[in-house]
Amino acid sequence: MKKTKWMALLLAAVMTLGSLTGCGGGETTTSEGGSSEGTTSADSGAEQVFYMSSGSVVVGLNPITNTTAPDNAAHNMICDTLVRNNAVEGNTTETVPGSAESWDVSEDGMTYTFHIRENAKWSDGVALTANDFEYTLKLMADPAAASTKGWLFDGVIVNFGEALYSNGKTPDDIAVKAIDDKTLEIKLTHPASYFLELVSTVYPVRQDKYEEWGDAYGSSADKIICSGPFQVESWNQNTEMVLVKNPNYWNAENVKLDKINNRIIQENATAVQAFINGEIYLAGTSDPNWMKLIEESGLSTGETVPGNAPEFLMFNLNNEYLSNTKIRQALSIAYDREAMVNDLYNGNALAIYSTMPDTMMVGDTPYHELVGDKNYFVKQLQEENPDPKALLIEGLKELGKDPDPSQMTIRYASRGTNEFSKKMAEWFKQAWETTLGINVQIDMMEWNIMWDKIDAGDYDIACGGWGPYYNEPSAVLTLFDPVNGYFNADKIGWVGEDADKFKELCDQAKNIVDEKEKAEVYLQAEELLVKNAVISPETLSSSPYYVAKCVENYPITTNGRIDWSQVSIVDAE
C-alpha cells in the first residue's frame, strides 16, 4: 500500500473514533422506554446482536461434505454435537456435555455409551435422538455420500474404514448403534484418549431432511435444519449470514445472544476498519499500524496465542520435477522462514520446521518433548545441505534433466486473490528464483478454486493449512495417508515404498499405549513426510486477536471452539 493511501485510511479511522458509540453505545433503550448505562443488553431488554466478519465464504452447510474452516465455524453455531470441546480462558479447552448429557466409557476404553438429553430437539421442534447420530456416522461411512471427514474415523470406529473404502463392509456394519432413542453406543478398534475431541466434530444431520433435499441439503437458508443454539435466518454466500437464536435448543433459556450477523470481508484492512468503527466485534491483524491504532483506541482487549493450524506447502509428486526428492528438499529449504514471518506477517507468526505445533500432545506430554526435539526435520535438512541450489542440481541430474536450473519452470497456485495472497506468491517466487535460479509461474486463483485444483491433482505447488480436529499427532499425520487421508495420493501423488511405510507407521501408532513409544513411531512417520519434503512446513499464525470490550465470554485460545451459547454483549459507557 502506498504511504499516501495508508495515511488517508489512518486519518479516516482516527476521525471516526471521535464519533464512536462503541458496542451498543453509552445509552441503551430498555423495553420499558427508559435507559441504562454500563449494563448488559440482556438486562436492559435490548436485542443482543453480535456483529462479526469472516475472511472467506461459507461454502455450504452440509456437515457431511462442507468442512472448510468457515463451514466448520458456522456448523459450531447451528449444530449440537454429542459433546463440545470448548475454548476457555488461559489458552485451554474443556470437554462438556452437548446433546449427550452424560456418557460412560468401558473399562478397556473401547466402548462409549452416550445418553441423549430428553429435551434435545431440532429447530423445528422434532426430537433429536440417538438415531440421528447413528444415521450421521453411517452416512459418513458411506462412500457414496463423499464425506470429507469420514476418513477421521478410519481405524478408530470398528469397521468404519472397511465400509468407507468398500473393503468388505457396509455402513450398516460399523459399530455405531442406537440402543434406543436416547442411548448411543460406539465401539472403537483401540483405546483413543482423543475420541471425545474427535466425536465433538460430528455435526448431526436428519435422515428425513437429508433424503428429501438431497444434494441441496445445506445449500440455502430454507434447506437447513439446525440443532444448535442458533439457526439460519438468511444467507447470501458472498455477503453475509444472519443467525438467530434457536428457540428449540435444549439450553435456549440460557443463550445470551439473540442474533449473530456474520459479514464476508475478504480484505483484512477493511475488516480492521470495520472493527475500529464499531461495526464488528472481532478482529485480527499482523499490520503494526493497525495494531497500534486498535490498541490506542481503547475499544478492545487483545491477546496473542500461537495457532495450532500448521501452514505448509504441498508438492504434487506427479509433476516431473517434483517426483524427485532432492528437488523437493531444495524447494523446502530454499526459503527463509524467519524472513517470511517478518516480511509477510510483520513478525506476528512463528516459523515452523515440523508439521507439529509445540502444543501438540501425546497423552499428557508435548510431542516435541517426548522425541527430544528431533522432529524439526527442516532444520536438519538445512544443516545437511547448506547450498540448496547444489541439491537442486543433483536432483535434476538424477532425473536426466538439463542441470541448468534456469531451464526448470514450476507453477505456484495462490490461495486467493487478495493482497496478502498476491504478496505471498511474489515472495515465494522471488525466494526460489533468487536462491535456486529456477522460473516460477504464479497461478492466481480464488482459494476455493485452488482446493478444486488440488482435489483434481491439477497443480505443482500449493499453500495449504489444517486446523487439527483433536490435539494429537495423528490429527495431522493421517491427513497424508496415501490411501485414506484427506491429502491422499490422488491429490499429492505420494506412492511407493516410503508412502506405504508411512501408512504402516500411522496404523501401528494407533495400538500403542506407551506415550514415549507412540511418539517415537510418529517421529518415524513425520521424517518420511517432512524430511523427504512431501510437504514443507512454513508457519503458525500468532497474530494478535482483538475482541471488543462489550463482548463477554469469548476466550482467545489455540484449541477448542467458542461456546456461542455463553457469548454476550455488555453495553459500554
PDB file of N, CA and C in Angstrom, residues 488-522:
ATOM      1  N   ASN A 488      -4.607 -37.456   0.073  1.00  0.00           N
ATOM      2  CA  ASN A 488      -4.128 -38.784  -0.308  1.00  0.00           C
ATOM      3  C   ASN A 488      -3.332 -38.736  -1.608  1.00  0.00           C
ATOM      4  N   ALA A 489      -2.986 -39.927  -2.119  1.00  0.00           N
ATOM      5  CA  ALA A 489      -2.137 -39.999  -3.306  1.00  0.00           C
ATOM      6  C   ALA A 489      -2.801 -39.376  -4.527  1.00  0.00           C
ATOM      7  N   ASP A 490      -4.128 -39.387  -4.574  1.00  0.00           N
ATOM      8  CA  ASP A 490      -4.804 -38.769  -5.714  1.00  0.00           C
ATOM      9  C   ASP A 490      -4.565 -37.270  -5.765  1.00  0.00           C
ATOM     10  N   LYS A 491      -4.318 -36.663  -4.591  1.00  0.00           N
ATOM     11  CA  LYS A 491      -4.144 -35.215  -4.519  1.00  0.00           C
ATOM     12  C   LYS A 491      -2.679 -34.789  -4.557  1.00  0.00           C
ATOM     13  N   ILE A 492      -1.807 -35.562  -3.908  1.00  0.00           N
ATOM     14  CA  ILE A 492      -0.396 -35.144  -3.862  1.00  0.00           C
ATOM     15  C   ILE A 492       0.539 -36.123  -4.566  1.00  0.00           C
ATOM     16  N   GLY A 493       0.013 -37.255  -5.039  1.00  0.00           N
ATOM     17  CA  GLY A 493       0.823 -38.160  -5.851  1.00  0.00           C
ATOM     18  C   GLY A 493       1.862 -38.963  -5.093  1.00  0.00           C
ATOM     19  N   TRP A 494       1.715 -39.083  -3.765  1.00  0.00           N
ATOM     20  CA  TRP A 494       2.717 -39.800  -2.971  1.00  0.00           C
ATOM     21  C   TRP A 494       2.392 -41.290  -2.945  1.00  0.00           C
ATOM     22  N   VAL A 495       3.196 -42.065  -3.657  1.00  0.00           N
ATOM     23  CA  VAL A 495       3.049 -43.516  -3.699  1.00  0.00           C
ATOM     24  C   VAL A 495       4.444 -44.136  -3.596  1.00  0.00           C
ATOM     25  N   GLY A 496       4.495 -45.447  -3.388  1.00  0.00           N
ATOM     26  CA  GLY A 496       5.773 -46.131  -3.331  1.00  0.00           C
ATOM     27  C   GLY A 496       6.119 -46.618  -1.945  1.00  0.00           C
ATOM     28  N   GLU A 497       7.343 -47.041  -1.775  1.00  0.00           N
ATOM     29  CA  GLU A 497       7.797 -47.673  -0.531  1.00  0.00           C
ATOM     30  C   GLU A 497       7.675 -46.751   0.676  1.00  0.00           C
ATOM     31  N   ASP A 498       8.106 -45.504   0.521  1.00  0.00           N
ATOM     32  CA  ASP A 498       8.044 -44.573   1.664  1.00  0.00           C
ATOM     33  C   ASP A 498       6.602 -44.281   2.056  1.00  0.00           C
ATOM     34  N   ALA A 499       5.745 -44.109   1.057  1.00  0.00           N
ATOM     35  CA  ALA A 499       4.337 -43.837   1.346  1.00  0.00           C
ATOM     36  C   ALA A 499       3.701 -45.023   2.057  1.00  0.00           C
ATOM     37  N   ASP A 500       4.027 -46.231   1.602  1.00  0.00           N
ATOM     38  CA  ASP A 500       3.484 -47.434   2.246  1.00  0.00           C
ATOM     39  C   ASP A 500       3.983 -47.551   3.685  1.00  0.00           C
ATOM     40  N   LYS A 501       5.272 -47.252   3.898  1.00  0.00           N
ATOM     41  CA  LYS A 501       5.843 -47.316   5.247  1.00  0.00           C
ATOM     42  C   LYS A 501       5.198 -46.274   6.147  1.00  0.00           C
ATOM     43  N   PHE A 502       4.943 -45.082   5.620  1.00  0.00           N
ATOM     44  CA  PHE A 502       4.279 -44.017   6.377  1.00  0.00           C
ATOM     45  C   PHE A 502       2.913 -44.492   6.866  1.00  0.00           C
ATOM     46  N   LYS A 503       2.139 -45.075   5.982  1.00  0.00           N
ATOM     47  CA  LYS A 503       0.813 -45.577   6.363  1.00  0.00           C
ATOM     48  C   LYS A 503       0.934 -46.662   7.426  1.00  0.00           C
ATOM     49  N   GLU A 504       1.894 -47.538   7.258  1.00  0.00           N
ATOM     50  CA  GLU A 504       2.103 -48.618   8.219  1.00  0.00           C
ATOM     51  C   GLU A 504       2.420 -48.072   9.606  1.00  0.00           C
ATOM     52  N   LEU A 505       3.267 -47.054   9.664  1.00  0.00           N
ATOM     53  CA  LEU A 505       3.639 -46.457  10.950  1.00  0.00           C
ATOM     54  C   LEU A 505       2.445 -45.774  11.618  1.00  0.00           C
ATOM     55  N   CYS A 506       1.652 -45.040  10.823  1.00  0.00           N
ATOM     56  CA  CYS A 506       0.470 -44.369  11.382  1.00  0.00           C
ATOM     57  C   CYS A 506      -0.517 -45.393  11.924  1.00  0.00           C
ATOM     58  N   ASP A 507      -0.696 -46.481  11.201  1.00  0.00           N
ATOM     59  CA  ASP A 507      -1.596 -47.543  11.669  1.00  0.00           C
ATOM     60  C   ASP A 507      -1.044 -48.205  12.923  1.00  0.00           C
ATOM     61  N   GLN A 508       0.273 -48.400  12.957  1.00  0.00           N
ATOM     62  CA  GLN A 508       0.915 -49.032  14.115  1.00  0.00           C
ATOM     63  C   GLN A 508       0.747 -48.196  15.374  1.00  0.00           C
ATOM     64  N   ALA A 509       0.861 -46.868  15.242  1.00  0.00           N
ATOM     65  CA  ALA A 509       0.800 -45.970  16.400  1.00  0.00           C
ATOM     66  C   ALA A 509      -0.557 -46.036  17.093  1.00  0.00           C
ATOM     67  N   LYS A 510      -1.619 -46.350  16.348  1.00  0.00           N
ATOM     68  CA  LYS A 510      -2.958 -46.383  16.924  1.00  0.00           C
ATOM     69  C   LYS A 510      -3.068 -47.364  18.082  1.00  0.00           C
ATOM     70  N   ASN A 511      -2.316 -48.449  18.017  1.00  0.00           N
ATOM     71  CA  ASN A 511      -2.454 -49.524  19.004  1.00  0.00           C
ATOM     72  C   ASN A 511      -1.382 -49.491  20.087  1.00  0.00           C
ATOM     73  N   ILE A 512      -0.580 -48.451  20.115  1.00  0.00           N
ATOM     74  CA  ILE A 512       0.477 -48.329  21.129  1.00  0.00           C
ATOM     75  C   ILE A 512      -0.041 -47.516  22.303  1.00  0.00           C
ATOM     76  N   VAL A 513       0.092 -48.043  23.492  1.00  0.00           N
ATOM     77  CA  VAL A 513      -0.385 -47.368  24.691  1.00  0.00           C
ATOM     78  C   VAL A 513       0.697 -46.485  25.297  1.00  0.00           C
ATOM     79  N   ASP A 514       1.930 -46.948  25.339  1.00  0.00           N
ATOM     80  CA  ASP A 514       3.027 -46.195  25.953  1.00  0.00           C
ATOM     81  C   ASP A 514       3.270 -44.893  25.175  1.00  0.00           C
ATOM     82  N   GLU A 515       3.224 -43.767  25.868  1.00  0.00           N
ATOM     83  CA  GLU A 515       3.322 -42.466  25.202  1.00  0.00           C
ATOM     84  C   GLU A 515       4.660 -42.258  24.508  1.00  0.00           C
ATOM     85  N   LYS A 516       5.739 -42.621  25.150  1.00  0.00           N
ATOM     86  CA  LYS A 516       7.072 -42.451  24.574  1.00  0.00           C
ATOM     87  C   LYS A 516       7.220 -43.287  23.313  1.00  0.00           C
ATOM     88  N   GLU A 517       6.786 -44.532  23.375  1.00  0.00           N
ATOM     89  CA  GLU A 517       6.881 -45.423  22.218  1.00  0.00           C
ATOM     90  C   GLU A 517       6.016 -44.913  21.077  1.00  0.00           C
ATOM     91  N   LYS A 518       4.804 -44.462  21.410  1.00  0.00           N
ATOM     92  CA  LYS A 518       3.897 -43.936  20.387  1.00  0.00           C
ATOM     93  C   LYS A 518       4.514 -42.717  19.698  1.00  0.00           C
ATOM     94  N   ALA A 519       5.107 -41.810  20.492  1.00  0.00           N
ATOM     95  CA  ALA A 519       5.723 -40.603  19.934  1.00  0.00           C
ATOM     96  C   ALA A 519       6.882 -40.952  19.000  1.00  0.00           C
ATOM     97  N   GLU A 520       7.647 -41.961  19.347  1.00  0.00           N
ATOM     98  CA  GLU A 520       8.782 -42.356  18.502  1.00  0.00           C
ATOM     99  C   GLU A 520       8.296 -42.897  17.154  1.00  0.00           C
ATOM    100  N   VAL A 521       7.187 -43.606  17.154  1.00  0.00           N
ATOM    101  CA  VAL A 521       6.634 -44.098  15.889  1.00  0.00           C
ATOM    102  C   VAL A 521       6.117 -42.929  15.053  1.00  0.00           C
ATOM    103  N   TYR A 522       5.452 -41.976  15.701  1.00  0.00           N
ATOM    104  CA  TYR A 522       5.019 -40.774  14.985  1.00  0.00           C
ATOM    105  C   TYR A 522       6.228 -40.041  14.390  1.00  0.00           C
TER     106      TYR A 522
END
